[in-house]
Amino acid sequence: MEPILPVIEEFPNDVTSEEGREVLLKVKFKGTPTPSFNWYHNGEPVTDDYAHELRGDGSLLLVSVEEKHKGTYRFVANNDAGTVNQQVVLTVAVEEARMPSNDTSAGKSGKNLIPVEQFGEFVANGHAKGNEGFRNQFMVRSISFTLFASYVILCYFC
């Protein structure tokens, strides 16, 4: 049988997603013999790992997108008849963490914004230490968890 060049029958349009969301880049392709395929992110091969699931049908699942996943994804299918490729651009909308502030120069909301990726550094460097709103926010969550855990333990012995 004569080889038939791969054909991409279904391919996603450019995608915008919020951080932490699942993104499926669904692909449908065919050819004779059955084409092999690869995905590339900004020119680098994509491999199965904690963030990417390469599916047998050619689709690529991004389990929980982060800002580092933004960019161009290129799908390449090839067989004995040749190679075809197509690309899609993923844009990741990054949310900012809002930190309470008593500083009135912070704007109408009275809150300072710090990028999510700097949140851990903000806490580690002690910036949250004197921030009462920050402390109260986490104290309430901590108390709620402690009460829930106590209830579970008490019910276990009921």
Backbone as JSON, one array per atom type, in Angstrom:
{
  "sequence": "MEPILPVIEEFPNDVTSEEGREVLLKVKFKGTPTPSFNWYHNGEPVTDDYAHELRGDGSLLLVSVEEKHKGTYRFVANNDAGTVNQQVVLTVAVEEARMPSNDTSAGKSGKNLIPVEQFGEFVANGHAKGNEGFRNQFMVRSISFTLFASYVILCYFC",
  "N": [[0.84, -1.18, 0.0], [0.53, 2.2, -0.79], [2.19, 4.86, 0.91], [0.43, 7.39, 2.75], [0.33, 10.81, 3.21], [0.33, 12.31, 6.45], [-2.62, 13.8, 7.86], [-3.96, 16.5, 9.58], [-6.88, 16.56, 11.17], [-8.4, 17.71, 13.18], [-7.83, 20.39, 15.35], [-6.85, 22.48, 18.05], [-7.84, 25.96, 18.56], [-6.04, 28.99, 19.42], [-5.47, 29.28, 22.94], [-6.61, 30.6, 26.03], [-6.04, 30.47, 29.46], [-6.73, 30.29, 32.97], [-4.39, 30.29, 35.66], [-3.62, 27.16, 37.19], [-5.7, 25.73, 36.1], [-6.97, 22.99, 34.09], [-5.9, 22.13, 30.87], [-6.79, 20.96, 27.73], [-5.37, 20.04, 24.78], [-6.73, 19.09, 22.11], [-6.38, 16.78, 19.52], [-6.9, 15.45, 16.26], [-5.86, 13.17, 13.94], [-4.67, 11.55, 10.9], [-3.25, 9.04, 8.72], [-1.31, 6.95, 6.45], [1.32, 4.74, 6.58], [0.11, 4.55, 10.04], [0.72, 7.61, 11.54], [3.51, 8.7, 13.58], [3.84, 10.87, 16.44], [4.74, 14.04, 17.93], [4.96, 16.55, 20.48], [5.89, 19.96, 20.92], [7.08, 22.48, 23.05], [7.57, 25.79, 22.87], [9.68, 25.16, 21.16], [11.01, 23.09, 22.46], [11.03, 19.57, 23.17], [8.07, 18.03, 24.43], [7.46, 16.06, 27.24], [5.99, 13.21, 28.93], [5.1, 14.05, 32.12], [4.76, 15.38, 35.49], [3.2, 17.57, 34.83], [2.33, 17.33, 32.21], [0.4, 15.32, 30.03], [0.73, 13.08, 27.58], [-1.4, 11.9, 25.25], [-2.56, 8.89, 23.67], [-4.07, 9.37, 21.39], [-2.97, 11.58, 20.3], [-3.55, 13.95, 21.53], [-2.79, 16.52, 23.96], [-2.61, 16.91, 27.38], [-2.55, 19.4, 29.72], [-2.04, 19.41, 32.98], [-2.26, 21.18, 35.26], [-2.08, 24.3, 34.64], [0.63, 26.62, 34.67], [2.34, 29.78, 34.81], [4.75, 29.33, 33.52], [4.08, 27.55, 31.54], [3.03, 28.9, 29.42], [3.01, 29.94, 25.97], [4.1, 28.77, 22.7], [2.79, 25.82, 21.37], [3.64, 23.14, 19.44], [2.48, 20.71, 17.27], [3.58, 17.76, 15.78], [3.28, 15.45, 13.22], [4.33, 12.48, 11.69], [5.09, 10.17, 9.01], [6.03, 7.56, 6.67], [5.36, 8.91, 4.34], [5.71, 11.57, 4.81], [5.84, 14.71, 6.69], [3.73, 16.65, 8.82], [2.72, 19.65, 10.48], [1.34, 21.68, 13.1], [0.47, 24.59, 15.01], [-0.36, 25.97, 18.26], [-1.15, 28.66, 20.43], [-0.7, 29.12, 23.85], [-1.98, 31.1, 26.34], [-1.5, 32.2, 29.6], [-3.39, 33.33, 32.2], [-2.43, 35.05, 34.92], [-3.17, 35.19, 38.3], [-3.09, 37.7, 40.85], [-1.88, 37.83, 44.2], [-3.63, 39.24, 46.88], [-2.75, 41.46, 49.35], [-3.61, 42.53, 52.57], [-3.53, 45.93, 53.71], [-2.69, 48.8, 55.63], [-2.0, 51.09, 54.48], [-2.95, 53.97, 52.96], [-2.2, 54.86, 50.52], [-2.28, 52.79, 48.81], [-4.35, 52.63, 47.08], [-7.88, 52.67, 46.14], [-8.98, 50.27, 47.08], [-7.47, 49.73, 49.28], [-5.56, 47.79, 49.43], [-2.48, 46.07, 48.9], [-0.85, 44.71, 46.06], [0.73, 41.67, 45.38], [2.69, 39.63, 43.26], [1.66, 36.24, 42.64], [3.73, 34.33, 42.37], [5.66, 35.41, 44.02], [4.75, 35.24, 46.56], [5.48, 33.28, 48.53], [8.12, 34.07, 49.06], [7.6, 36.6, 50.09], [6.37, 35.98, 52.55], [8.41, 34.39, 53.71], [10.48, 36.22, 54.01], [9.62, 37.72, 56.1], [7.84, 39.83, 55.77], [5.17, 39.63, 56.28], [4.93, 39.63, 58.95], [4.36, 41.96, 60.63], [1.88, 42.58, 59.71], [-1.27, 42.92, 60.45], [-3.8, 42.32, 59.28], [-3.11, 40.31, 57.46], [-2.14, 38.36, 59.26], [-4.48, 37.84, 60.76], [-6.16, 36.81, 58.79], [-5.01, 34.29, 58.23], [-5.02, 33.19, 60.76], [-7.72, 32.8, 61.33], [-8.37, 30.81, 59.45], [-6.7, 28.79, 60.39], [-7.75, 28.3, 62.95], [-10.3, 27.39, 62.23], [-9.63, 25.0, 60.92], [-8.44, 23.63, 63.05], [-10.63, 23.34, 64.8], [-12.31, 21.74, 63.19], [-10.68, 19.45, 62.91], [-10.57, 18.65, 65.6], [-13.26, 18.01, 66.05], [-13.56, 15.83, 64.31], [-11.83, 13.99, 65.53], [-13.08, 13.69, 68.05], [-15.56, 12.61, 67.26], [-14.7, 10.2, 66.26], [-14.16, 8.75, 68.51], [-16.66, 8.46, 69.53]],
  "CA": [[0.0, 0.0, 0.0], [1.28, 3.46, -0.91], [2.06, 5.73, 2.09], [-0.4, 8.59, 2.61], [0.79, 11.89, 4.08], [-0.56, 12.6, 7.58], [-3.55, 14.93, 7.77], [-4.51, 16.91, 10.88], [-8.31, 16.81, 10.93], [-8.95, 18.53, 14.26], [-6.75, 21.02, 16.09], [-7.41, 23.6, 18.82], [-7.48, 27.36, 18.34], [-5.27, 29.53, 20.53], [-6.17, 29.07, 24.2], [-6.27, 31.39, 27.22], [-6.49, 29.75, 30.64], [-6.28, 30.78, 34.27], [-3.42, 29.43, 36.33], [-4.21, 26.09, 37.98], [-6.74, 25.03, 35.33], [-6.59, 21.91, 33.18], [-6.06, 22.51, 29.46], [-6.67, 19.84, 26.8], [-5.13, 20.38, 23.38], [-7.27, 17.9, 21.44], [-5.94, 16.63, 18.13], [-7.34, 14.27, 15.52], [-5.04, 13.09, 12.73], [-4.63, 10.22, 10.28], [-2.27, 8.84, 7.66], [-0.95, 5.55, 6.24], [0.99, 4.06, 7.84], [-0.27, 5.43, 11.15], [1.83, 8.52, 11.87], [3.96, 8.95, 14.95], [3.65, 12.3, 16.7], [5.44, 14.69, 19.04], [4.59, 17.91, 20.84], [7.01, 20.81, 21.3], [6.7, 23.72, 23.73], [8.6, 26.8, 22.58], [10.79, 24.5, 20.48], [11.55, 21.98, 23.25], [10.12, 18.42, 23.21], [7.22, 17.84, 25.61], [7.48, 14.67, 27.7], [5.05, 12.88, 30.0], [5.61, 14.35, 33.45], [3.71, 15.79, 36.42], [2.39, 18.65, 34.28], [1.9, 17.02, 30.84], [-0.01, 13.94, 29.72], [0.64, 12.84, 26.14], [-2.39, 10.85, 25.04], [-2.35, 8.05, 22.49], [-4.76, 9.91, 20.21], [-2.24, 12.77, 19.87], [-3.9, 15.1, 22.36], [-1.9, 16.87, 25.06], [-3.31, 17.44, 28.54], [-1.76, 20.15, 30.7], [-2.81, 19.07, 34.17], [-2.51, 22.38, 36.06], [-1.19, 25.25, 33.97], [1.34, 27.67, 35.39], [2.83, 30.8, 33.88], [5.85, 28.77, 32.73], [3.53, 26.74, 30.46], [2.55, 29.74, 28.32], [3.85, 29.93, 24.78], [3.68, 28.07, 21.49], [2.83, 24.36, 21.35], [3.62, 22.67, 18.05], [2.21, 19.28, 17.09], [4.22, 17.26, 14.56], [2.93, 14.06, 12.89], [5.07, 12.04, 10.5], [5.16, 8.77, 8.61], [6.88, 7.37, 5.49], [4.97, 9.83, 3.26], [6.15, 12.93, 5.12], [5.59, 15.33, 7.99], [2.87, 17.83, 8.9], [2.71, 20.22, 11.83], [0.44, 22.8, 13.35], [0.78, 25.12, 16.33], [-1.37, 26.68, 19.04], [-0.53, 29.49, 21.46], [-1.35, 29.09, 25.16], [-1.78, 32.27, 27.19], [-1.89, 31.89, 30.97], [-3.77, 34.5, 32.99], [-1.89, 34.87, 36.27], [-3.83, 35.99, 39.33], [-2.2, 38.28, 41.84], [-2.32, 37.69, 45.59], [-3.94, 40.54, 47.47], [-2.31, 41.52, 50.73], [-4.21, 43.65, 53.3], [-2.59, 46.99, 54.06], [-3.26, 50.0, 56.24], [-1.44, 52.19, 53.7], [-4.01, 54.53, 52.12], [-1.68, 55.12, 49.18], [-2.38, 51.55, 48.04], [-5.47, 52.69, 46.15], [-9.21, 52.68, 46.73], [-9.26, 49.01, 47.77], [-6.69, 49.65, 50.51], [-4.78, 46.55, 49.41], [-1.3, 46.0, 48.05], [-0.83, 43.5, 45.25], [2.03, 41.03, 45.14], [2.52, 38.51, 42.34], [1.54, 34.94, 43.29], [5.01, 33.63, 42.43], [6.51, 36.02, 45.05], [4.05, 35.14, 47.83], [6.31, 32.53, 49.49], [9.25, 34.93, 49.41], [7.01, 37.65, 50.92], [6.2, 35.42, 53.89], [9.71, 33.93, 54.22], [11.3, 37.38, 54.37], [9.06, 38.35, 57.28], [7.01, 41.0, 55.47], [3.82, 39.43, 56.79], [5.01, 39.62, 60.41], [3.66, 43.07, 61.26], [0.66, 42.87, 58.97], [-2.35, 42.34, 61.25], [-4.81, 41.74, 58.39], [-2.54, 39.06, 56.95], [-2.11, 37.41, 60.37], [-5.85, 37.46, 61.1], [-6.69, 35.98, 57.71], [-4.53, 32.93, 58.37], [-5.39, 32.7, 62.07], [-9.09, 32.3, 61.21], [-8.32, 29.53, 58.74], [-6.04, 27.83, 61.26], [-8.71, 27.94, 63.99], [-11.34, 26.59, 61.59], [-9.1, 23.66, 60.69], [-8.25, 23.0, 64.36], [-11.95, 22.94, 65.29], [-12.75, 20.63, 62.36], [-9.87, 18.28, 63.28], [-11.0, 18.23, 66.94], [-14.56, 17.39, 65.89], [-13.34, 14.52, 63.69], [-11.23, 13.11, 66.54], [-14.11, 13.39, 69.04], [-16.54, 11.72, 66.65], [-14.07, 8.9, 66.09], [-14.25, 8.04, 69.78], [-18.08, 8.42, 69.95]],
  "C": [[0.89, 1.25, 0.0], [1.09, 4.31, 0.36], [1.22, 6.97, 1.77], [0.05, 9.6, 3.66], [-0.19, 12.11, 5.24], [-1.42, 13.84, 7.32], [-4.04, 15.22, 9.18], [-5.94, 17.35, 10.63], [-8.93, 17.73, 11.97], [-7.78, 19.08, 15.06], [-7.31, 22.23, 16.83], [-6.99, 24.97, 18.3], [-6.61, 27.8, 19.51], [-6.12, 29.52, 21.79], [-5.68, 30.07, 25.25], [-6.86, 30.66, 28.41], [-5.98, 30.44, 31.89], [-5.28, 29.79, 34.83], [-4.16, 28.38, 37.15], [-5.27, 25.28, 37.26], [-6.13, 23.92, 34.48], [-6.85, 22.39, 31.75], [-5.83, 21.27, 28.6], [-6.5, 20.39, 25.39], [-5.48, 19.14, 22.57], [-6.91, 17.92, 19.96], [-6.55, 15.37, 17.54], [-6.55, 14.28, 14.22], [-5.07, 11.68, 12.18], [-3.55, 10.22, 9.2], [-1.99, 7.35, 7.53], [0.52, 5.48, 5.84], [0.65, 5.07, 8.94], [0.91, 6.3, 11.55], [2.23, 8.45, 13.34], [3.81, 10.45, 15.18], [4.5, 12.75, 17.88], [4.84, 16.06, 19.26], [5.86, 18.66, 21.24], [6.45, 22.07, 21.96], [7.84, 24.71, 23.57], [9.87, 26.16, 22.03], [11.39, 23.32, 21.21], [10.56, 20.82, 23.28], [9.34, 18.36, 24.52], [7.26, 16.36, 25.96], [6.39, 14.47, 28.75], [5.72, 13.2, 31.33], [4.45, 14.81, 34.32], [2.74, 16.81, 35.81], [1.78, 18.33, 32.91], [1.51, 15.55, 30.71], [-0.17, 13.84, 28.21], [-0.3, 11.66, 25.93], [-2.14, 10.13, 23.73], [-3.01, 8.57, 21.23], [-4.08, 11.17, 19.66], [-2.52, 14.0, 20.71], [-2.88, 15.29, 23.48], [-2.73, 17.49, 26.17], [-2.3, 18.13, 29.44], [-2.57, 20.1, 31.99], [-3.19, 20.3, 35.01], [-1.58, 23.47, 35.55], [-0.62, 26.29, 34.92], [1.85, 28.65, 34.34], [3.94, 30.24, 32.99], [5.36, 27.92, 31.55], [3.03, 27.57, 29.28], [3.51, 29.64, 27.14], [3.24, 29.14, 23.64], [3.86, 26.57, 21.64], [2.68, 23.93, 19.9], [3.45, 21.16, 18.04], [2.81, 18.86, 15.76], [3.83, 15.79, 14.39], [3.72, 13.67, 11.65], [4.97, 10.53, 10.29], [6.04, 8.69, 7.35], [6.57, 8.35, 4.35], [5.4, 11.27, 3.54], [5.72, 13.4, 6.5], [4.64, 16.51, 7.85], [2.95, 18.36, 10.33], [1.75, 21.39, 11.9], [0.74, 23.3, 14.76], [-0.39, 25.88, 16.93], [-0.63, 27.48, 20.11], [-1.37, 29.41, 22.73], [-0.97, 30.36, 25.91], [-2.29, 31.91, 28.57], [-2.16, 33.19, 31.71], [-3.36, 34.24, 34.43], [-2.62, 35.78, 37.23], [-2.78, 36.54, 40.28], [-2.77, 38.05, 43.22], [-2.57, 39.09, 46.14], [-3.56, 40.49, 48.95], [-2.96, 42.72, 51.41], [-3.14, 44.66, 53.68], [-3.35, 48.14, 54.71], [-2.81, 51.24, 55.49], [-2.52, 52.72, 52.76], [-3.52, 54.85, 50.72], [-1.78, 53.9, 48.28], [-3.56, 51.56, 47.08], [-6.79, 52.62, 46.88], [-9.5, 51.42, 47.53], [-8.53, 48.92, 49.09], [-5.85, 48.4, 50.57], [-3.59, 46.69, 48.49], [-1.38, 44.71, 47.26], [0.59, 42.97, 45.17], [1.78, 39.87, 44.19], [2.5, 37.18, 43.09], [2.89, 34.25, 43.43], [5.96, 34.21, 43.48], [5.9, 35.89, 46.44], [4.89, 34.43, 48.89], [7.49, 33.36, 49.97], [8.79, 36.06, 50.34], [6.9, 37.18, 52.36], [7.55, 35.06, 54.49], [10.59, 35.09, 54.67], [10.71, 38.18, 55.53], [8.19, 39.56, 57.02], [5.61, 40.86, 56.05], [3.77, 39.58, 58.31], [4.18, 40.73, 61.06], [2.33, 43.41, 60.61], [-0.51, 42.17, 59.65], [-3.43, 41.68, 60.39], [-4.37, 40.4, 57.84], [-2.6, 37.99, 58.04], [-3.52, 36.92, 60.7], [-6.46, 36.55, 60.05], [-6.27, 34.53, 57.9], [-4.86, 32.34, 59.73], [-6.8, 32.12, 62.02], [-9.11, 30.96, 60.52], [-7.72, 28.45, 59.62], [-7.0, 27.36, 62.35], [-9.8, 27.06, 63.4], [-10.86, 25.16, 61.38], [-8.94, 22.93, 62.01], [-9.58, 22.52, 64.91], [-12.48, 21.74, 64.5], [-12.01, 19.35, 62.75], [-10.29, 17.76, 64.64], [-12.33, 17.5, 66.86], [-14.41, 15.98, 65.31], [-12.79, 13.55, 64.71], [-12.27, 12.72, 67.58], [-15.14, 12.41, 68.49], [-15.98, 10.32, 66.47], [-14.22, 8.07, 67.36], [-15.68, 7.93, 70.28], [-18.62, 7.01, 69.91]]
}
